[in-house]
Coordinates of C-alpha atoms in Angstrom, one line a residue:
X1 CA 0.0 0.0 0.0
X2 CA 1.2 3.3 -0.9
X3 CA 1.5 6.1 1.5
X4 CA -0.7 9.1 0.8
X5 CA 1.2 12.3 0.9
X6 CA -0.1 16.2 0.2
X7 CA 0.8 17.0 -3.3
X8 CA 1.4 21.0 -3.2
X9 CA 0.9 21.7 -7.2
X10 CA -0.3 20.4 -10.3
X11 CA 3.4 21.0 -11.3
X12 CA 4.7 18.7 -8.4
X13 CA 2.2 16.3 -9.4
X14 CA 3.8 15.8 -12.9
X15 CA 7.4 15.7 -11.6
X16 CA 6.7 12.9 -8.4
X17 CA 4.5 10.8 -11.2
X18 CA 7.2 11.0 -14.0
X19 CA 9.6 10.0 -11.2
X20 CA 8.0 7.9 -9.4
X21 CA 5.4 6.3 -11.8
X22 CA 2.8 5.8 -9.2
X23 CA 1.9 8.3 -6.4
X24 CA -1.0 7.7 -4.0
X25 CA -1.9 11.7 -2.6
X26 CA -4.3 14.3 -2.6
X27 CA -4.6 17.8 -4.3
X28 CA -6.4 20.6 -4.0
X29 CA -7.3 22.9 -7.4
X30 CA -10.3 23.9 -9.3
X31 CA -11.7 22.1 -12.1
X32 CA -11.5 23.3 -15.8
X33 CA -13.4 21.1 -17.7
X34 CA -14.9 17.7 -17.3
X35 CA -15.5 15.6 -20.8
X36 CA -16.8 11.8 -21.0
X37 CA -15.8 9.7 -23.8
X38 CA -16.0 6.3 -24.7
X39 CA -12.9 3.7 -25.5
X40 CA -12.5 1.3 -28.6
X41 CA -13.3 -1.5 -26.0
X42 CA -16.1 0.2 -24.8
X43 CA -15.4 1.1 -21.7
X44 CA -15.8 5.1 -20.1
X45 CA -13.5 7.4 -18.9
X46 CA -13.3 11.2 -18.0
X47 CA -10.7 13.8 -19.4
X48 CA -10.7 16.0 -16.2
X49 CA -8.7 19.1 -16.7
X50 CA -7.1 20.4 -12.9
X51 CA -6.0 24.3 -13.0
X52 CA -4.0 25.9 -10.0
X53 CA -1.5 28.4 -9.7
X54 CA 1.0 26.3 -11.4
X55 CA -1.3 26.1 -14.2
X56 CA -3.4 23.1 -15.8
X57 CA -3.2 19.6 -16.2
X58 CA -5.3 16.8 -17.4
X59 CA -6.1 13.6 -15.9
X60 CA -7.0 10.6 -17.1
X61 CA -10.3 8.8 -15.0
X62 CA -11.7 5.2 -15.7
X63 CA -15.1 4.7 -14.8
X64 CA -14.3 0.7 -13.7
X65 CA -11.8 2.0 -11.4
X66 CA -13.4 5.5 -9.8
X67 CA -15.6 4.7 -6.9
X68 CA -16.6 8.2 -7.2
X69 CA -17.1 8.2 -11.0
X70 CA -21.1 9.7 -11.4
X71 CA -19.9 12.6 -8.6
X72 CA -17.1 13.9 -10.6
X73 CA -19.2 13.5 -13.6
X74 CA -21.7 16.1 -12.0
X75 CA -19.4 18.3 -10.3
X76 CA -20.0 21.6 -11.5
X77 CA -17.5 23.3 -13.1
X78 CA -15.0 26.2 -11.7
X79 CA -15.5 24.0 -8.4
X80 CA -12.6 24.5 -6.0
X81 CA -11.7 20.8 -4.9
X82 CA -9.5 18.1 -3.1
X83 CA -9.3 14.8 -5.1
X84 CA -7.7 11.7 -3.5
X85 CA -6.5 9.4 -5.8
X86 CA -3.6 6.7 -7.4
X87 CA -1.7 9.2 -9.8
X88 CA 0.0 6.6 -12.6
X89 CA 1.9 8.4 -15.2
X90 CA 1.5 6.6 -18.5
X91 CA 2.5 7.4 -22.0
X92 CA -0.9 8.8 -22.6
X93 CA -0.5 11.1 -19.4
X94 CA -1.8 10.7 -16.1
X95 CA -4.6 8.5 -15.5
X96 CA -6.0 8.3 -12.0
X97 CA -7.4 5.8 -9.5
X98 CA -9.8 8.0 -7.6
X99 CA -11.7 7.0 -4.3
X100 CA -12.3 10.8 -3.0
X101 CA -13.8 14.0 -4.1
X102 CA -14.9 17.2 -1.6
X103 CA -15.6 20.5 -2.2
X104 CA -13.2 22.9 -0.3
X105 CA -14.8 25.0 1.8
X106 CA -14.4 28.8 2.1
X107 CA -11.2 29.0 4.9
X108 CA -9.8 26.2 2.2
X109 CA -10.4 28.2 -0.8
X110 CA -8.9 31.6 0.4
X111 CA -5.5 29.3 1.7
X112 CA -5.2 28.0 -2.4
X113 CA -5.8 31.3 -3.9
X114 CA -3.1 33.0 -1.6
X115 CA -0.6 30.5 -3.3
X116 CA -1.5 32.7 -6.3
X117 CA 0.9 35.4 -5.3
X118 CA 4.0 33.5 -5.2
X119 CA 7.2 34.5 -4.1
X120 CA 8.6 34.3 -7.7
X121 CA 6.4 36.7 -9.1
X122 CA 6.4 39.0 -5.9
X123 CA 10.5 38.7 -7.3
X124 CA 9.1 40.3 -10.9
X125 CA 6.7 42.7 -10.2
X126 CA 10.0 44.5 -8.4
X127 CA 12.6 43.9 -11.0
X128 CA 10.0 45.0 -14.2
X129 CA 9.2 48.4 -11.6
X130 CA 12.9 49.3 -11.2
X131 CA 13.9 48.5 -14.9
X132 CA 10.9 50.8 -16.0
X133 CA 12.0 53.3 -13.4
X134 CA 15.5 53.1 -14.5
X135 CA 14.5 54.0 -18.3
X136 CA 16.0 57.3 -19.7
X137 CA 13.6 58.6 -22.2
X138 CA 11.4 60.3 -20.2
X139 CA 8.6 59.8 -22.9
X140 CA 9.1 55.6 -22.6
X141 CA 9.6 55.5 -19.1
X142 CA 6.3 58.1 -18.3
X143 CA 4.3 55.5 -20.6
X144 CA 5.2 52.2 -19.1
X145 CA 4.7 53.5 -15.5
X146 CA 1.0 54.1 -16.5
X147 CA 0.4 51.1 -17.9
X148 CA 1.9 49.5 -15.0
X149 CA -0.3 51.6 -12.9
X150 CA -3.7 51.3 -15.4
X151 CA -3.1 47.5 -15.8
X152 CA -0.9 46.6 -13.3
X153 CA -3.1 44.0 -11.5
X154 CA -4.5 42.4 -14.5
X155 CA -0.8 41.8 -15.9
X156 CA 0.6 40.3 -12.9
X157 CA -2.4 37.3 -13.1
X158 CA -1.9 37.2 -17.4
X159 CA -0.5 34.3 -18.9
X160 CA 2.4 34.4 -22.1
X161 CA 0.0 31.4 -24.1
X162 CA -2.6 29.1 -23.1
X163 CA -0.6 26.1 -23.5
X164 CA 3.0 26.2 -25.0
X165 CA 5.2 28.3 -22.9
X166 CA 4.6 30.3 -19.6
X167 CA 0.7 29.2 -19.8
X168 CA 0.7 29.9 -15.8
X169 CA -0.5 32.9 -13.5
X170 CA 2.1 35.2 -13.7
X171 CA 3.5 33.8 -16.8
X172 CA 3.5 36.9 -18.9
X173 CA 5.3 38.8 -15.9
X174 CA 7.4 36.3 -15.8
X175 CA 8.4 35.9 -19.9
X176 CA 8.7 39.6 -19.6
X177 CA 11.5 39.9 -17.0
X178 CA 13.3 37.2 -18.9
X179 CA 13.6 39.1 -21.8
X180 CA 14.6 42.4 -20.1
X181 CA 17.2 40.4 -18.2
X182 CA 18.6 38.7 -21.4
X183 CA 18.5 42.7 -23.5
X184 CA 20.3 43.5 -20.7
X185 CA 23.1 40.7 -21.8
X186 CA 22.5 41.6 -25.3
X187 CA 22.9 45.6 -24.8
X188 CA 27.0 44.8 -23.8
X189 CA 27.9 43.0 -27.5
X190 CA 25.4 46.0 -29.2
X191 CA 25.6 49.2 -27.3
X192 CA 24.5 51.2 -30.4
X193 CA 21.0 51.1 -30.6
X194 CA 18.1 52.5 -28.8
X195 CA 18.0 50.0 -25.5
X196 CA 15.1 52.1 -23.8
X197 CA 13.0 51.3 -26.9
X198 CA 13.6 48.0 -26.8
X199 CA 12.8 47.5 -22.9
X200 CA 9.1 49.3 -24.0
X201 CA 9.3 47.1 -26.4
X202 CA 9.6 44.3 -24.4
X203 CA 7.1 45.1 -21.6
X204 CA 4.3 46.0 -24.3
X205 CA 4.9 43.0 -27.2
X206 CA 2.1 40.6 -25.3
X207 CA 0.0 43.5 -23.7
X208 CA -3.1 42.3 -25.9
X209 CA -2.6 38.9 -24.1
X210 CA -4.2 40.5 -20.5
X211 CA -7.9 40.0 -22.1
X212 CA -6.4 37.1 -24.5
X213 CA -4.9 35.1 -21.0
X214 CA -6.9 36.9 -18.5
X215 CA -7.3 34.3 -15.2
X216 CA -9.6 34.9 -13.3
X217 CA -9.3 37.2 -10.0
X218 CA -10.6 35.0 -7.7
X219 CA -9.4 31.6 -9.6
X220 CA -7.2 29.8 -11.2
X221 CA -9.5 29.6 -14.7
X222 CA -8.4 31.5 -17.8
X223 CA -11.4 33.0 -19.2
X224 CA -12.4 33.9 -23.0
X225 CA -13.2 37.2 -24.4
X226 CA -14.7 38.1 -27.2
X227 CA -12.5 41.4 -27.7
X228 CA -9.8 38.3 -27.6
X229 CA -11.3 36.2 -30.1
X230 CA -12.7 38.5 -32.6
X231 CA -9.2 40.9 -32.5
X232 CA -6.8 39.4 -31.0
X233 CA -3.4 40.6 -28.5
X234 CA -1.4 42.4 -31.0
X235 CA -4.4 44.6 -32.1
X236 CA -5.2 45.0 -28.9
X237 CA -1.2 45.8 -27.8
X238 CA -1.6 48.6 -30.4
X239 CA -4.6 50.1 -29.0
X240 CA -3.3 49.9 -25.2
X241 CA -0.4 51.9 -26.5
X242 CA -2.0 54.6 -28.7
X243 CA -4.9 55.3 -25.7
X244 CA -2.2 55.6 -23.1
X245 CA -0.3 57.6 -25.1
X246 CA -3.4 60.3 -25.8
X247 CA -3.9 60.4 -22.2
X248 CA 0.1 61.6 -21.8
X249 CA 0.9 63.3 -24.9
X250 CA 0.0 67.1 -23.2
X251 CA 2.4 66.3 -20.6
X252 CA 5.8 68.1 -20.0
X253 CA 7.9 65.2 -21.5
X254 CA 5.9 64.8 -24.1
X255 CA 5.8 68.3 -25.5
X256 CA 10.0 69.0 -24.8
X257 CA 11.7 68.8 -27.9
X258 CA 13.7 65.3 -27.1
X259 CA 15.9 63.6 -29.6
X260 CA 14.2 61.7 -31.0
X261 CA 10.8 63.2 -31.4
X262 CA 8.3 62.0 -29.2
X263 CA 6.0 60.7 -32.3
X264 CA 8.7 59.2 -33.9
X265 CA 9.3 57.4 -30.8
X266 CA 5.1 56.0 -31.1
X267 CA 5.6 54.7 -34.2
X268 CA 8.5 53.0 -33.4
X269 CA 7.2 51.2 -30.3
X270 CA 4.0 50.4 -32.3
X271 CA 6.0 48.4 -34.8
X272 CA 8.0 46.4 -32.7
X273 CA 4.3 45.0 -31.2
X274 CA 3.1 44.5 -34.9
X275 CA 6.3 43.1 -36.0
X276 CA 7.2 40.8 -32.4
X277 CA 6.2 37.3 -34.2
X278 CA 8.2 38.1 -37.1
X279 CA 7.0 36.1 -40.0
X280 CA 3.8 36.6 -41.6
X281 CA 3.0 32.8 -41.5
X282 CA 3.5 33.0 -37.4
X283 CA 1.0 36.1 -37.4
X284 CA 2.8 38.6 -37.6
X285 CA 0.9 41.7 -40.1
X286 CA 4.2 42.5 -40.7
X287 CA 8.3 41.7 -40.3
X288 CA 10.8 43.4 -38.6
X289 CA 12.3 46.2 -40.2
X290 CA 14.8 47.8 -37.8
X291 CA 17.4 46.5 -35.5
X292 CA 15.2 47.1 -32.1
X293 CA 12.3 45.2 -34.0
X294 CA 14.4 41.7 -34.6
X295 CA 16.4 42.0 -31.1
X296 CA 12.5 42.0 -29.6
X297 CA 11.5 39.3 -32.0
X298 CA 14.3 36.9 -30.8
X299 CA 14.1 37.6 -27.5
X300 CA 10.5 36.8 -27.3
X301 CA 11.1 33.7 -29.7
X302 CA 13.9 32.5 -27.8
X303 CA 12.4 32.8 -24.1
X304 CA 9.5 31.1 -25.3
X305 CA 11.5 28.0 -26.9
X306 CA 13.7 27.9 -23.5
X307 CA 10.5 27.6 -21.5
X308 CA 9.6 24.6 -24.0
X309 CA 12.3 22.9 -23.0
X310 CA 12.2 23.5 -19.6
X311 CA 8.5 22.0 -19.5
X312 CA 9.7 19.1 -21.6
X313 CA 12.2 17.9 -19.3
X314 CA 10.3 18.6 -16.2
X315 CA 7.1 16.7 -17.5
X316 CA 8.3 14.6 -20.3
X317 CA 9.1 10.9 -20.2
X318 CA 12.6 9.8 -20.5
X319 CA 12.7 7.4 -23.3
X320 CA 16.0 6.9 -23.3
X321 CA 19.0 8.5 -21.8
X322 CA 18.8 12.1 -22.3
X323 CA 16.3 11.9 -24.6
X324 CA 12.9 13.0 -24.0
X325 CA 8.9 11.9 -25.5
X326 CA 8.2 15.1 -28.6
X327 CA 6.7 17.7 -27.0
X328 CA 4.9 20.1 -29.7
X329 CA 5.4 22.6 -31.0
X330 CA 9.8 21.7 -30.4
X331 CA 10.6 19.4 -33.6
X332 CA 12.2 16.0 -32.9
X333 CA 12.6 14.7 -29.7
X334 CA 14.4 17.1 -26.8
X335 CA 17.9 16.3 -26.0
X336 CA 19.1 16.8 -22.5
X337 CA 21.4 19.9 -22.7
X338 CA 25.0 19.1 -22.1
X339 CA 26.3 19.6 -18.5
X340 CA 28.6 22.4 -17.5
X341 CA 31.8 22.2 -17.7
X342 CA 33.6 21.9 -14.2
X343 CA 37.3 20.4 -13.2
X344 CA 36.9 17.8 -11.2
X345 CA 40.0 15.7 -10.1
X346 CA 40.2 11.9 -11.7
X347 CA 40.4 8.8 -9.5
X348 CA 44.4 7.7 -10.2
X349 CA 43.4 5.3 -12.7
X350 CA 42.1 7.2 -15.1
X351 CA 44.5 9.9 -14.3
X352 CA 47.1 7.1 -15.7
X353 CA 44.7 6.3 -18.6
X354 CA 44.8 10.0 -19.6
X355 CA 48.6 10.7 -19.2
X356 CA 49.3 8.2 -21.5
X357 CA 46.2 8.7 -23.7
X358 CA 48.7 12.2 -24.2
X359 CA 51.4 10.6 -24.3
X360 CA 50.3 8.4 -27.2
X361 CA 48.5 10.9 -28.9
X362 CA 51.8 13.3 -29.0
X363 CA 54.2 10.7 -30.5
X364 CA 51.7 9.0 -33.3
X365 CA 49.0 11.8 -34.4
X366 CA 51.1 15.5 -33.4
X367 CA 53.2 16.7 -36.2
X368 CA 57.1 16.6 -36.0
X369 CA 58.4 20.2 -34.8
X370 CA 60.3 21.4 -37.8
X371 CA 64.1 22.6 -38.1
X372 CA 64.8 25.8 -39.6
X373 CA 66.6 23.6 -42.8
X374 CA 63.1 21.9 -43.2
X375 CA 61.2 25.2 -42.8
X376 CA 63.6 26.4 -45.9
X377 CA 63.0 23.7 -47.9
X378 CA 59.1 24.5 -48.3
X379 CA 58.5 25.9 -51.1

């Protein structure tokens, strides 16, 4: 018999089960979505999708083995929960043994949702303040500080995508101090171009996404807009930025005459929202056509793939060493990355094997040194 244990996340849940296999606990989250279907062989099963701060997972439930079955059938939706159950991780994902089910109750509720503030993005929400704060046009910085005031709230529970990369609360926050610390990298190899631009650049690219991957206040759901739907986040990110910027644009550093001009300085920032995907076959109306544009571009590309990969080899299956089951949309099958490189002393015998490995390799593969009459001789 397996010991029951408090599983803490959705996200913990995946790493014990891919693990451990099997792992007999209890969670508490709030259910998505609840859909029956019927097997080949005939027999039923639920798809039950689980949401907590960690984000969603889906779960596997056979009706021949759920004592419980016809109760989490009717359990209403956005129900905050605690489900008791065998976890077995399988190639098809996690499929579930359950023998309880309870609502939460209030005092149980309010203790889940508190997990939503995190100390990670707590973390964030300070380092994307200061770097906005620490901005030097006084035009960009003015106009992130109200959106960070206007919107604030709303961005900090946004996620970066519904399912691919950062699909958690907090997830855009998080993508977006990830790129701002890589530009800060970046900035030493290309001092040259407009770095303040680029940091706007960064914090608006996604801005669309707070009604496209808005969760919910008081929950752990991501609801649907229509605004969403029908327009979508990089219209939208173009909107947020041209009302913000009518609301400012009587304002003393607005009307100064900066270098550059405060409306070449609009059109700019509007284009590196339009032009963030980069190809027109990945969304984007249209491509990059200035340095700041691309360096957004592959940051936002290149955070989101990293974030792939880091979800791959936390949740994936192993199918052989250092390789890991396809996770879409990464091509092929992810490859463990190679370890850091770190001098560690060899036991004596292989500290034999090597001197004479050198040894050996100087006498028969190593070139002769030449003599200055042999040097002369080339022609």
């Amino acid at each position: 018999m397996l010991n029951e244990e408090k599983i803490e996340s959705l996200s913990l849940l995946s790493e014990k089960n891919m693990q451990q296999g099997t792992l007999r606990g209890s969670i508490r989250c709030q259910i998505v979505a609840i859909k029956e279907s019927i097997s080949k062989n005939g027999s039923s099963f639920l798809d039950l999708e689980l949401a907590d701060h960690t984000g969603t997972k889906k779960i596997k439930i056979w009706q021949e083995s759920a004592q419980n079955y016809s109760q989490l059938l009717s359990t209403p939706l956005n129900t905050f929960v605690e489900l008791s159950a065998v976890f077995r991780y399988t190639p098809f994902g996690i499929q579930a043994t359950a023998h309880a089910l309870r609502p939460l109750e209030r005092e149980e509720i309010e203790e889940l949702l508190l997990k939503k503030g995190n100390p990670q993005m707590e973390k964030d929400w300070e380092f994307l303040q200061k770097k906005i704060a620490d901005l030097e046009d006084p035009r960009l910085r003015v106009l992130c500080q109200q959106f960070l005031s206007v919107h604030g709230e709303k961005f900090k529970r946004a996620a970066a995508a519904r399912e691919y990369h950062h699909n958690f609360r907090g997830g855009l926050l998080r993508h977006v101090c990830q790129m701002i610390e890589a530009s800060e990298a970046l900035r030493q190899a290309y001092p040259s171009y407009n770095w303040d631009l680029i940091k706007a650049g960064i914090l608006f690219h996604d801005c669309g996404k707070l009604w496209e991957n808005d969760f919910q206040q008081n929950g752990f759901i991501m609801k649907r807009s229509k605004i969403a739907e029908l327009i979508g986040h990089i219209p939208i990110g173009v909107e947020v930025v041209n009302s913000l910027w009518r609301t400012l644009k009587d304002k003393a550093e607005f009307l100064h005459p900066f270098t550059p001009p405060a409306e070449e300085i609009r059109i700019h920032l509007l284009h590196l929202i339009i032009a963030h995907h980069g190809l027109r076959e990945y969304g984007s109306p249209t491509t990059p056509r200035t340095p700041e544009a691309w360096i957004v571009h592959i940051l936002d590309n290149l955070d989101a793939k990293l974030e792939m990969f880091r979800c791959a080899y936390a949740e994936g299956k192993e199918i052989a060493p250092g390789i890991f089951e396809k996770k879409p949309p990464l091509e092929g099958n992810p490859i463990a990355p190679l370890d850091k490189f770190s001098f560690l002393p060899a036991p004596p015998s292989l500290q034999l094997i090597s001197s004479n490995f050198v040894e050996d390799f100087s006498k028969d593969v190593l070139p002769l040194p030449l003599e200055e009459k042999d040097i002369n001789s080339i022609d």
